[in-house]
Coordinates of C-alpha atoms and ligand atoms in Angstrom, one line a residue:
M1 CA 0.0 0.0 0.0
D2 CA 1.4 3.3 -1.0
E3 CA 1.7 6.2 1.3
I4 CA 1.4 9.9 0.4
S5 CA 2.5 12.8 2.6
G6 CA 2.6 15.7 0.2
L7 CA -0.6 17.8 -0.2
A8 CA -0.1 18.4 -3.9
E9 CA 0.6 14.7 -4.5
M10 CA -2.5 13.6 -2.6
R11 CA -4.6 16.1 -4.6
A12 CA -3.2 14.9 -7.9
W13 CA -3.6 11.2 -7.2
S14 CA -7.2 11.6 -6.0
R15 CA -8.2 13.9 -9.0
A16 CA -6.6 11.5 -11.5
R17 CA -8.5 8.5 -10.1
A18 CA -11.7 10.5 -10.1
R19 CA -11.1 11.5 -13.7
D20 CA -10.8 7.7 -14.5
G21 CA -14.3 7.3 -13.0
A22 CA -13.4 6.0 -9.6
R23 CA -15.6 6.9 -6.6
I24 CA -13.4 7.9 -3.7
G25 CA -14.1 7.0 -0.1
F26 CA -12.3 8.8 2.7
V27 CA -11.7 8.0 6.4
P28 CA -10.0 10.7 8.4
T29 CA -8.4 9.6 11.6
M30 CA -5.7 10.5 14.2
G31 CA -4.2 7.1 13.9
Y32 CA -3.4 4.4 16.5
L33 CA -5.9 2.4 14.5
H34 CA -8.3 0.0 16.1
E35 CA -11.3 -2.0 14.8
G36 CA -13.6 1.0 15.0
H37 CA -11.5 2.9 12.4
L38 CA -11.2 -0.3 10.3
R39 CA -15.0 -0.7 10.1
L40 CA -15.1 2.8 8.7
V41 CA -12.7 1.6 6.0
D42 CA -15.1 -1.3 5.3
R43 CA -18.0 1.1 5.0
A44 CA -16.0 3.4 2.7
R45 CA -15.2 0.5 0.5
E46 CA -18.9 -0.4 0.3
C47 CA -19.6 3.2 -0.8
G48 CA -16.8 3.6 -3.3
D49 CA -14.1 2.1 -5.4
L50 CA -11.0 3.4 -3.7
V51 CA -10.4 4.1 0.0
I52 CA -8.1 6.8 1.3
L53 CA -7.3 6.8 5.0
S54 CA -5.6 9.8 6.6
I55 CA -3.6 9.8 9.8
F56 CA -3.0 13.3 11.2
V57 CA -2.9 14.2 14.9
N58 CA -4.4 17.7 14.5
P59 CA -2.8 20.2 16.9
L60 CA -5.7 22.7 16.3
Q61 CA -8.3 20.5 18.0
F62 CA -6.3 20.1 21.3
G63 CA -6.5 22.6 24.1
P64 CA -3.3 23.9 25.7
S65 CA -3.7 21.5 28.7
E66 CA -4.8 18.5 26.6
D67 CA -3.0 15.4 25.5
F68 CA -1.6 16.4 22.1
A69 CA 2.1 15.6 22.9
R70 CA 1.3 12.2 24.5
Y71 CA -1.5 11.1 22.1
P72 CA -0.7 7.5 21.2
R73 CA 1.1 7.1 17.9
D74 CA 2.4 4.0 16.1
L75 CA 2.7 4.5 12.4
D76 CA 4.3 1.2 11.6
R77 CA 1.4 -0.7 13.2
D78 CA -1.1 1.6 11.5
R79 CA 0.5 0.9 8.1
A80 CA 0.2 -2.8 8.6
L81 CA -3.5 -2.6 9.8
A82 CA -4.5 -0.3 6.9
A83 CA -2.8 -2.5 4.3
E84 CA -4.4 -5.6 5.7
R85 CA -7.8 -4.0 5.5
G86 CA -7.3 -3.0 1.9
V87 CA -6.8 0.7 2.2
D88 CA -5.6 2.0 -1.2
R89 CA -3.7 5.1 -0.1
L90 CA -2.6 6.2 3.3
F91 CA -2.4 10.0 3.6
V92 CA 0.0 11.0 6.3
P93 CA 0.8 14.7 6.1
D94 CA 2.9 16.3 8.8
A95 CA 2.0 19.3 10.8
R96 CA 4.3 21.7 9.1
T97 CA 2.9 20.7 5.7
M98 CA -0.7 21.1 6.8
Y99 CA 0.0 24.3 8.7
P100 CA 3.1 26.1 7.5
T101 CA 1.7 29.0 9.5
E102 CA -1.0 28.9 12.1
P103 CA -4.2 29.2 10.1
S104 CA -5.9 32.5 10.7
V105 CA -9.1 31.5 8.9
R106 CA -11.0 28.8 10.7
V107 CA -14.4 27.1 10.4
T108 CA -16.5 28.2 13.3
P109 CA -19.1 25.8 14.7
P110 CA -22.6 27.1 14.9
E111 CA -23.8 28.8 18.1
G112 CA -26.4 26.9 20.2
A113 CA -26.6 23.3 21.3
L114 CA -25.0 21.8 18.2
G115 CA -21.7 23.6 18.6
D116 CA -21.7 24.8 22.2
S117 CA -23.1 22.0 24.3
L118 CA -21.4 18.9 25.7
E119 CA -18.0 18.5 24.0
G120 CA -18.2 22.1 22.7
A121 CA -18.6 23.3 26.3
A122 CA -16.0 20.9 27.8
R123 CA -13.3 21.7 25.1
P124 CA -13.4 25.3 24.0
G125 CA -12.0 25.6 20.5
H126 CA -12.1 21.9 19.9
F127 CA -14.8 21.8 17.2
A128 CA -13.4 24.8 15.4
G129 CA -10.1 22.8 15.2
V130 CA -11.9 19.7 14.0
L131 CA -14.0 21.4 11.4
T132 CA -11.1 23.4 10.1
V133 CA -8.9 20.3 9.6
V134 CA -11.8 18.3 8.1
A135 CA -12.6 21.1 5.7
K136 CA -8.9 21.2 4.7
L137 CA -8.7 17.5 4.3
F138 CA -11.9 17.5 2.1
Q139 CA -10.3 20.1 -0.1
I140 CA -7.1 18.1 -0.5
V141 CA -8.6 14.6 -0.8
A142 CA -11.7 15.6 -2.7
P143 CA -13.6 12.4 -1.8
H144 CA -17.1 11.5 -3.0
V145 CA -17.9 10.0 0.4
A146 CA -16.4 10.5 3.8
V147 CA -17.1 8.1 6.7
F148 CA -17.3 9.1 10.4
G149 CA -18.1 7.1 13.5
R150 CA -21.2 7.6 15.6
K151 CA -19.1 7.3 18.8
D152 CA -18.2 11.0 18.2
Y153 CA -21.9 11.8 17.7
Q154 CA -21.7 15.6 18.1
Q155 CA -18.6 15.7 15.7
A156 CA -20.5 13.7 13.0
R157 CA -23.5 16.1 13.3
L158 CA -21.3 19.1 13.0
V159 CA -19.4 17.8 10.0
R160 CA -22.7 17.0 8.3
R161 CA -23.9 20.5 9.0
M162 CA -20.7 22.0 7.7
V163 CA -21.0 20.0 4.5
D164 CA -24.6 21.1 4.0
D165 CA -24.0 24.8 4.9
L166 CA -20.9 25.2 2.9
D167 CA -21.9 23.0 -0.1
F168 CA -19.0 20.5 0.0
P169 CA -19.7 18.2 -3.0
L170 CA -19.6 14.9 -1.0
T171 CA -21.7 12.6 1.1
I172 CA -21.2 12.0 4.8
E173 CA -21.7 8.4 6.1
V174 CA -22.0 7.7 9.8
A175 CA -21.1 4.1 10.9
P176 CA -22.0 2.5 14.2
T177 CA -19.8 2.5 17.3
V178 CA -17.6 -0.6 17.6
R179 CA -17.2 -1.9 21.1
D180 CA -15.0 -4.4 22.9
R181 CA -16.8 -7.6 24.0
D182 CA -17.5 -6.2 27.5
G183 CA -19.1 -3.1 26.0
L184 CA -16.4 -0.5 26.2
A185 CA -16.4 1.7 23.1
L186 CA -13.0 1.3 21.2
S187 CA -10.9 4.4 21.4
S188 CA -7.2 5.2 20.8
R189 CA -7.3 6.8 24.3
N190 CA -8.2 3.5 25.9
A191 CA -4.4 2.9 25.7
Y192 CA -4.1 5.4 28.6
L193 CA -6.1 3.2 31.0
S194 CA -4.6 0.9 33.7
P195 CA -6.3 -2.5 34.0
A196 CA -8.3 -1.2 37.0
Q197 CA -9.3 2.0 35.2
R198 CA -10.3 -0.1 32.2
R199 CA -12.8 -1.9 34.4
S200 CA -14.1 1.4 35.9
A201 CA -14.6 2.7 32.4
L202 CA -17.3 0.2 31.8
A203 CA -19.5 2.7 33.8
L204 CA -20.0 4.7 30.6
S205 CA -21.4 1.9 28.4
G206 CA -23.2 0.5 31.5
A207 CA -25.0 3.8 32.0
L208 CA -26.0 4.0 28.3
G209 CA -27.2 0.4 28.4
A210 CA -29.3 1.2 31.4
V211 CA -30.9 4.2 29.8
E212 CA -31.6 2.3 26.6
T213 CA -33.0 -0.7 28.5
A214 CA -35.1 1.7 30.6
W215 CA -36.7 3.0 27.5
R216 CA -37.1 -0.2 25.6
E217 CA -38.1 -2.6 28.4
G218 CA -39.3 -0.3 31.1
L219 CA -41.4 2.0 29.0
A220 CA -42.1 -0.1 26.0
A221 CA -43.3 -3.0 28.1
P222 CA -46.5 -4.8 26.9
G223 CA -49.6 -2.6 27.7
V224 CA -47.5 0.5 28.3
Q225 CA -47.5 3.5 25.9
P226 CA -44.7 5.8 26.8
E227 CA -45.3 9.6 26.4
Y228 CA -42.0 11.0 27.5
L229 CA -38.8 10.3 29.4
A230 CA -37.2 13.7 30.2
L231 CA -34.3 15.0 32.2
V232 CA -34.8 18.5 33.7
D233 CA -33.4 20.7 36.4
E234 CA -35.3 22.0 39.4
A235 CA -36.8 24.8 37.3
L236 CA -38.1 22.2 34.9
Q237 CA -35.7 23.3 32.2
P238 CA -34.5 20.5 30.0
V239 CA -30.9 19.8 30.9
R240 CA -28.1 19.5 28.4
Q241 CA -26.1 17.4 30.8
A242 CA -27.4 15.2 33.6
T243 CA -25.8 15.9 37.0
P244 CA -26.7 14.9 40.6
R245 CA -30.0 16.7 41.4
T246 CA -31.2 16.3 37.8
V247 CA -34.7 14.9 37.8
A248 CA -35.8 12.1 35.4
L249 CA -39.5 12.2 34.7
V250 CA -41.7 9.8 32.9
A251 CA -45.3 9.7 31.7
A252 CA -47.0 6.8 30.2
R253 CA -50.5 5.3 29.6
V254 CA -51.3 2.0 31.0
G255 CA -54.5 1.0 29.3
V256 CA -56.6 4.2 29.5
T257 CA -54.9 5.4 32.6
R258 CA -52.3 8.1 32.4
L259 CA -49.5 7.8 35.1
I260 CA -46.5 9.9 35.9
D261 CA -43.4 9.4 38.1
N262 CA -40.0 10.8 38.7
V263 CA -36.7 10.3 40.5
V264 CA -33.8 12.6 41.5
L265 CA -30.6 11.2 39.9
G266 CA -28.2 10.1 42.7
D267 CA -31.1 9.4 45.1
G268 CA -32.5 6.3 43.5
V269 CA -36.0 5.1 43.4
A270 CA -35.1 2.8 46.3
A271 CA -34.6 5.9 48.5
D272 CA -38.2 6.9 48.2
P273 CA -40.3 5.7 51.2
T274 CA -42.4 2.6 50.7
V275 CA -45.6 1.5 52.5
G276 CA -45.3 -1.2 55.1
Ligands
LIG1 P1 -10.1 9.5 15.8 O1 -8.9 8.8 15.3 O2 -10.4 9.2 17.3 O3 -10.1 10.9 15.5 O4 -11.4 8.9 15.1 C1 -11.4 8.8 13.7 C2 -12.8 8.4 13.2 O5 -13.1 7.1 13.8 C3 -13.9 9.3 13.8 O6 -14.9 9.4 12.7 C4 -14.5 8.5 14.9 O7 -15.8 8.8 15.2 C5 -14.3 7.1 14.5 N1 -14.3 6.2 15.6 C6 -13.5 6.2 16.7 N2 -13.8 5.2 17.6 C7 -14.8 4.5 17.0 C8 -15.5 3.4 17.4 N3 -15.3 2.7 18.5 N4 -16.5 2.9 16.6 C9 -16.7 3.5 15.4 N5 -16.0 4.6 14.9 C10 -15.1 5.1 15.7

């Protein structure tokens, strides 16, 4: 599998293949590849004739106190995994080629929940860095389809919005989250976890599993028609992030009878007094 690091060379290769009639699929990553990335490659292959995978640890999307310097990197291993999975070209630009000077024009995420909530709130500047590098990669690689993972849900929504708003001539595909057998979502950053932390990290997928089961089995049980499951604060405002004291409320019809209930997160239903 051939590797390209120059921007002009990548541009020329991709444009030449497109002129020959090939549909080009693109998977942008920061490397330290795992099965989650490789399933995106499979999806790109289903959507196109040729697959380009980029590996670039993008400094723009890391905050000053984040893990840019120690982000895991192993290009030899990535090369072997990408070749084995049938990637046609690896695009591995270096930071000085991508950003000879710090880019002064950046793609700004939209204001409001899409750009400012959750990861946007936790990591100021992160999504501007992501959208700027993705826009730049789209310009260089000029794919017909680009594949992103649902694990980074907000990122995938933002990329889709950018492509729609700015008329990038390509399609965005979003592929499901790939998990380890015990439920932990695969992530290059899992490499940071000690064995004990790796066990603790199951709290994330455990919580999501419990919410989804609550909806599916709890509220969608036979004879129950769910009306809503909401998370609000004490002023009844919907919350963007659940915290202790957030209230979960449900309403459902059981037969013709409409019932409501609620629980304060952290207290537990078991903390409510029972009769007898
Ligand atoms: P990253 O290298 O972490 O920037 O991720 C590159 C792409 O792989 C992004 O579109 C991610 O959403 C996707 N990705 C990362 N982890 C997973 C996973 N466990 N399952 C599916 N896609 C993933």
